[in-house]
């Protein structure tokens, strides 16, 4: 993969539901091997944006391009991890992880078992979702996304249901795996600290009808360690982004 090449390009995207306009001429991009987070007030259309990228809806106007190809209204182009793990209860951990590959005929059990081991889930290959903790379920969902063949991963507030310590543990695990894979990631979150810790860039959305209000390039080098969260520079940037969001809300 060639870092710097545009992976996802969204141009002048608009979407309304009845009389309510959700997105208005919204434009953004994600580069190859880039981790981008989206922040915005509740109801600003973040989930709608993901549904449009995933092809569940078609935009009223505008373009969505992945690797240069138009994907308006086309499903199956991205790998998606929702807020809840959404594991199939009748499938084992391994079965859930292999699902994405099965749907396109590209399963790799050896890679799945290796990733299960790296995620600290060795011995749980044949366990069912009801036997797992919240953090373990989320790891399974992430592995499923990472092993899916799509070149863009969209994460929709995947840590929101976890407690603070489990969330940080999961963030560190995600970063360690992503450093090896370096697939393009687009993350929706309400957590400024999370966006700063994980991302290369942060996009701040306006209220509806939503447009891109501000963009921040995150200055912290990689790899990142948890000690960064307590540094003065990190707190400075957190305040800066908070103040930008406060004006919107």
PDB file of N, CA, C and O in Angstrom, residues 179-209:
ATOM      1  N   UNK A 179      -0.893  -1.145  13.637  1.00  0.00           N
ATOM      2  CA  UNK A 179       0.477  -0.827  13.251  1.00  0.00           C
ATOM      3  C   UNK A 179       1.041  -1.884  12.305  1.00  0.00           C
ATOM      4  O   UNK A 179       1.896  -1.592  11.458  1.00  0.00           O
ATOM      5  N   UNK A 180       0.577  -3.119  12.426  1.00  0.00           N
ATOM      6  CA  UNK A 180       1.029  -4.191  11.532  1.00  0.00           C
ATOM      7  C   UNK A 180       0.253  -4.171  10.220  1.00  0.00           C
ATOM      8  O   UNK A 180       0.804  -4.383   9.151  1.00  0.00           O
ATOM      9  N   UNK A 181      -1.042  -3.907  10.296  1.00  0.00           N
ATOM     10  CA  UNK A 181      -1.935  -3.998   9.138  1.00  0.00           C
ATOM     11  C   UNK A 181      -1.972  -2.719   8.317  1.00  0.00           C
ATOM     12  O   UNK A 181      -1.939  -2.727   7.099  1.00  0.00           O
ATOM     13  N   UNK A 182      -2.062  -1.560   9.029  1.00  0.00           N
ATOM     14  CA  UNK A 182      -2.099  -0.221   8.445  1.00  0.00           C
ATOM     15  C   UNK A 182      -3.165  -0.080   7.356  1.00  0.00           C
ATOM     16  O   UNK A 182      -2.951   0.552   6.333  1.00  0.00           O
ATOM     17  N   UNK A 183      -4.334  -0.687   7.600  1.00  0.00           N
ATOM     18  CA  UNK A 183      -5.440  -0.448   6.692  1.00  0.00           C
ATOM     19  C   UNK A 183      -6.073   0.898   7.021  1.00  0.00           C
ATOM     20  O   UNK A 183      -6.001   1.360   8.160  1.00  0.00           O
ATOM     21  N   UNK A 184      -6.680   1.537   6.032  1.00  0.00           N
ATOM     22  CA  UNK A 184      -7.357   2.813   6.281  1.00  0.00           C
ATOM     23  C   UNK A 184      -8.527   2.588   7.232  1.00  0.00           C
ATOM     24  O   UNK A 184      -9.308   1.639   7.059  1.00  0.00           O
ATOM     25  N   UNK A 185      -8.648   3.457   8.249  1.00  0.00           N
ATOM     26  CA  UNK A 185      -9.727   3.353   9.224  1.00  0.00           C
ATOM     27  C   UNK A 185     -10.432   4.699   9.357  1.00  0.00           C
ATOM     28  O   UNK A 185      -9.784   5.747   9.442  1.00  0.00           O
ATOM     29  N   UNK A 186     -11.765   4.653   9.371  1.00  0.00           N
ATOM     30  CA  UNK A 186     -12.590   5.823   9.660  1.00  0.00           C
ATOM     31  C   UNK A 186     -13.399   5.508  10.907  1.00  0.00           C
ATOM     32  O   UNK A 186     -14.185   4.560  10.922  1.00  0.00           O
ATOM     33  N   UNK A 187     -13.171   6.283  11.974  1.00  0.00           N
ATOM     34  CA  UNK A 187     -13.789   6.047  13.278  1.00  0.00           C
ATOM     35  C   UNK A 187     -14.763   7.163  13.627  1.00  0.00           C
ATOM     36  O   UNK A 187     -14.418   8.348  13.527  1.00  0.00           O
ATOM     37  N   UNK A 188     -15.969   6.796  14.037  1.00  0.00           N
ATOM     38  CA  UNK A 188     -16.911   7.753  14.617  1.00  0.00           C
ATOM     39  C   UNK A 188     -16.851   7.600  16.134  1.00  0.00           C
ATOM     40  O   UNK A 188     -16.921   6.490  16.662  1.00  0.00           O
ATOM     41  N   UNK A 189     -16.682   8.716  16.845  1.00  0.00           N
ATOM     42  CA  UNK A 189     -16.638   8.676  18.305  1.00  0.00           C
ATOM     43  C   UNK A 189     -17.158   9.987  18.877  1.00  0.00           C
ATOM     44  O   UNK A 189     -17.153  11.014  18.201  1.00  0.00           O
ATOM     45  N   UNK A 190     -17.631   9.940  20.126  1.00  0.00           N
ATOM     46  CA  UNK A 190     -17.991  11.151  20.861  1.00  0.00           C
ATOM     47  C   UNK A 190     -16.872  11.547  21.826  1.00  0.00           C
ATOM     48  O   UNK A 190     -16.969  12.574  22.496  1.00  0.00           O
ATOM     49  N   UNK A 191     -15.825  10.732  21.884  1.00  0.00           N
ATOM     50  CA  UNK A 191     -14.785  10.884  22.893  1.00  0.00           C
ATOM     51  C   UNK A 191     -13.561  11.588  22.293  1.00  0.00           C
ATOM     52  O   UNK A 191     -12.850  11.018  21.466  1.00  0.00           O
ATOM     53  N   UNK A 192     -13.317  12.839  22.718  1.00  0.00           N
ATOM     54  CA  UNK A 192     -12.203  13.620  22.188  1.00  0.00           C
ATOM     55  C   UNK A 192     -10.875  12.935  22.488  1.00  0.00           C
ATOM     56  O   UNK A 192      -9.983  12.850  21.628  1.00  0.00           O
ATOM     57  N   UNK A 193     -10.724  12.443  23.700  1.00  0.00           N
ATOM     58  CA  UNK A 193      -9.487  11.790  24.116  1.00  0.00           C
ATOM     59  C   UNK A 193      -9.195  10.576  23.231  1.00  0.00           C
ATOM     60  O   UNK A 193      -8.061  10.357  22.803  1.00  0.00           O
ATOM     61  N   UNK A 194     -10.230   9.801  22.960  1.00  0.00           N
ATOM     62  CA  UNK A 194     -10.088   8.621  22.110  1.00  0.00           C
ATOM     63  C   UNK A 194      -9.647   9.007  20.697  1.00  0.00           C
ATOM     64  O   UNK A 194      -8.742   8.400  20.118  1.00  0.00           O
ATOM     65  N   UNK A 195     -10.292  10.036  20.138  1.00  0.00           N
ATOM     66  CA  UNK A 195      -9.946  10.496  18.799  1.00  0.00           C
ATOM     67  C   UNK A 195      -8.493  10.951  18.724  1.00  0.00           C
ATOM     68  O   UNK A 195      -7.766  10.621  17.777  1.00  0.00           O
ATOM     69  N   UNK A 196      -8.044  11.710  19.722  1.00  0.00           N
ATOM     70  CA  UNK A 196      -6.667  12.198  19.749  1.00  0.00           C
ATOM     71  C   UNK A 196      -5.660  11.058  19.889  1.00  0.00           C
ATOM     72  O   UNK A 196      -4.604  11.064  19.248  1.00  0.00           O
ATOM     73  N   UNK A 197      -5.978  10.106  20.723  1.00  0.00           N
ATOM     74  CA  UNK A 197      -5.054   9.022  21.015  1.00  0.00           C
ATOM     75  C   UNK A 197      -4.865   8.094  19.812  1.00  0.00           C
ATOM     76  O   UNK A 197      -3.765   7.611  19.548  1.00  0.00           O
ATOM     77  N   UNK A 198      -5.950   7.880  19.054  1.00  0.00           N
ATOM     78  CA  UNK A 198      -5.905   6.892  17.984  1.00  0.00           C
ATOM     79  C   UNK A 198      -5.536   7.459  16.620  1.00  0.00           C
ATOM     80  O   UNK A 198      -4.946   6.758  15.796  1.00  0.00           O
ATOM     81  N   UNK A 199      -5.855   8.726  16.364  1.00  0.00           N
ATOM     82  CA  UNK A 199      -5.949   9.201  14.981  1.00  0.00           C
ATOM     83  C   UNK A 199      -4.726   9.923  14.440  1.00  0.00           C
ATOM     84  O   UNK A 199      -3.895  10.452  15.185  1.00  0.00           O
ATOM     85  N   UNK A 200      -4.701   9.995  13.102  1.00  0.00           N
ATOM     86  CA  UNK A 200      -3.780  10.873  12.383  1.00  0.00           C
ATOM     87  C   UNK A 200      -4.447  12.223  12.121  1.00  0.00           C
ATOM     88  O   UNK A 200      -3.790  13.258  12.166  1.00  0.00           O
ATOM     89  N   UNK A 201      -5.739  12.200  11.840  1.00  0.00           N
ATOM     90  CA  UNK A 201      -6.517  13.418  11.631  1.00  0.00           C
ATOM     91  C   UNK A 201      -7.873  13.291  12.324  1.00  0.00           C
ATOM     92  O   UNK A 201      -8.403  12.186  12.467  1.00  0.00           O
ATOM     93  N   UNK A 202      -8.424  14.436  12.735  1.00  0.00           N
ATOM     94  CA  UNK A 202      -9.751  14.484  13.344  1.00  0.00           C
ATOM     95  C   UNK A 202     -10.600  15.462  12.547  1.00  0.00           C
ATOM     96  O   UNK A 202     -10.193  16.597  12.298  1.00  0.00           O
ATOM     97  N   UNK A 203     -11.784  15.011  12.154  1.00  0.00           N
ATOM     98  CA  UNK A 203     -12.728  15.844  11.409  1.00  0.00           C
ATOM     99  C   UNK A 203     -13.886  16.185  12.334  1.00  0.00           C
ATOM    100  O   UNK A 203     -14.513  15.295  12.914  1.00  0.00           O
ATOM    101  N   UNK A 204     -14.154  17.460  12.494  1.00  0.00           N
ATOM    102  CA  UNK A 204     -15.248  17.934  13.347  1.00  0.00           C
ATOM    103  C   UNK A 204     -16.420  18.333  12.448  1.00  0.00           C
ATOM    104  O   UNK A 204     -16.257  19.149  11.535  1.00  0.00           O
ATOM    105  N   UNK A 205     -17.585  17.761  12.727  1.00  0.00           N
ATOM    106  CA  UNK A 205     -18.783  18.050  11.947  1.00  0.00           C
ATOM    107  C   UNK A 205     -19.621  19.130  12.622  1.00  0.00           C
ATOM    108  O   UNK A 205     -19.617  19.271  13.848  1.00  0.00           O
ATOM    109  N   UNK A 206     -20.366  19.852  11.815  1.00  0.00           N
ATOM    110  CA  UNK A 206     -21.289  20.864  12.321  1.00  0.00           C
ATOM    111  C   UNK A 206     -22.603  20.203  12.720  1.00  0.00           C
ATOM    112  O   UNK A 206     -22.791  18.994  12.550  1.00  0.00           O
ATOM    113  N   UNK A 207     -23.531  21.013  13.249  1.00  0.00           N
ATOM    114  CA  UNK A 207     -24.882  20.526  13.457  1.00  0.00           C
ATOM    115  C   UNK A 207     -25.571  20.359  12.106  1.00  0.00           C
ATOM    116  O   UNK A 207     -25.094  20.815  11.066  1.00  0.00           O
ATOM    117  N   UNK A 208     -26.733  19.684  12.111  1.00  0.00           N
ATOM    118  CA  UNK A 208     -27.489  19.498  10.865  1.00  0.00           C
ATOM    119  C   UNK A 208     -28.018  20.835  10.336  1.00  0.00           C
ATOM    120  O   UNK A 208     -28.406  21.682  11.137  1.00  0.00           O
ATOM    121  N   UNK A 209     -28.094  20.954   9.010  1.00  0.00           N
ATOM    122  CA  UNK A 209     -27.566  20.035   7.991  1.00  0.00           C
ATOM    123  C   UNK A 209     -26.034  20.037   7.996  1.00  0.00           C
ATOM    124  O   UNK A 209     -25.409  21.091   7.941  1.00  0.00           O
TER     125      UNK A 209
END
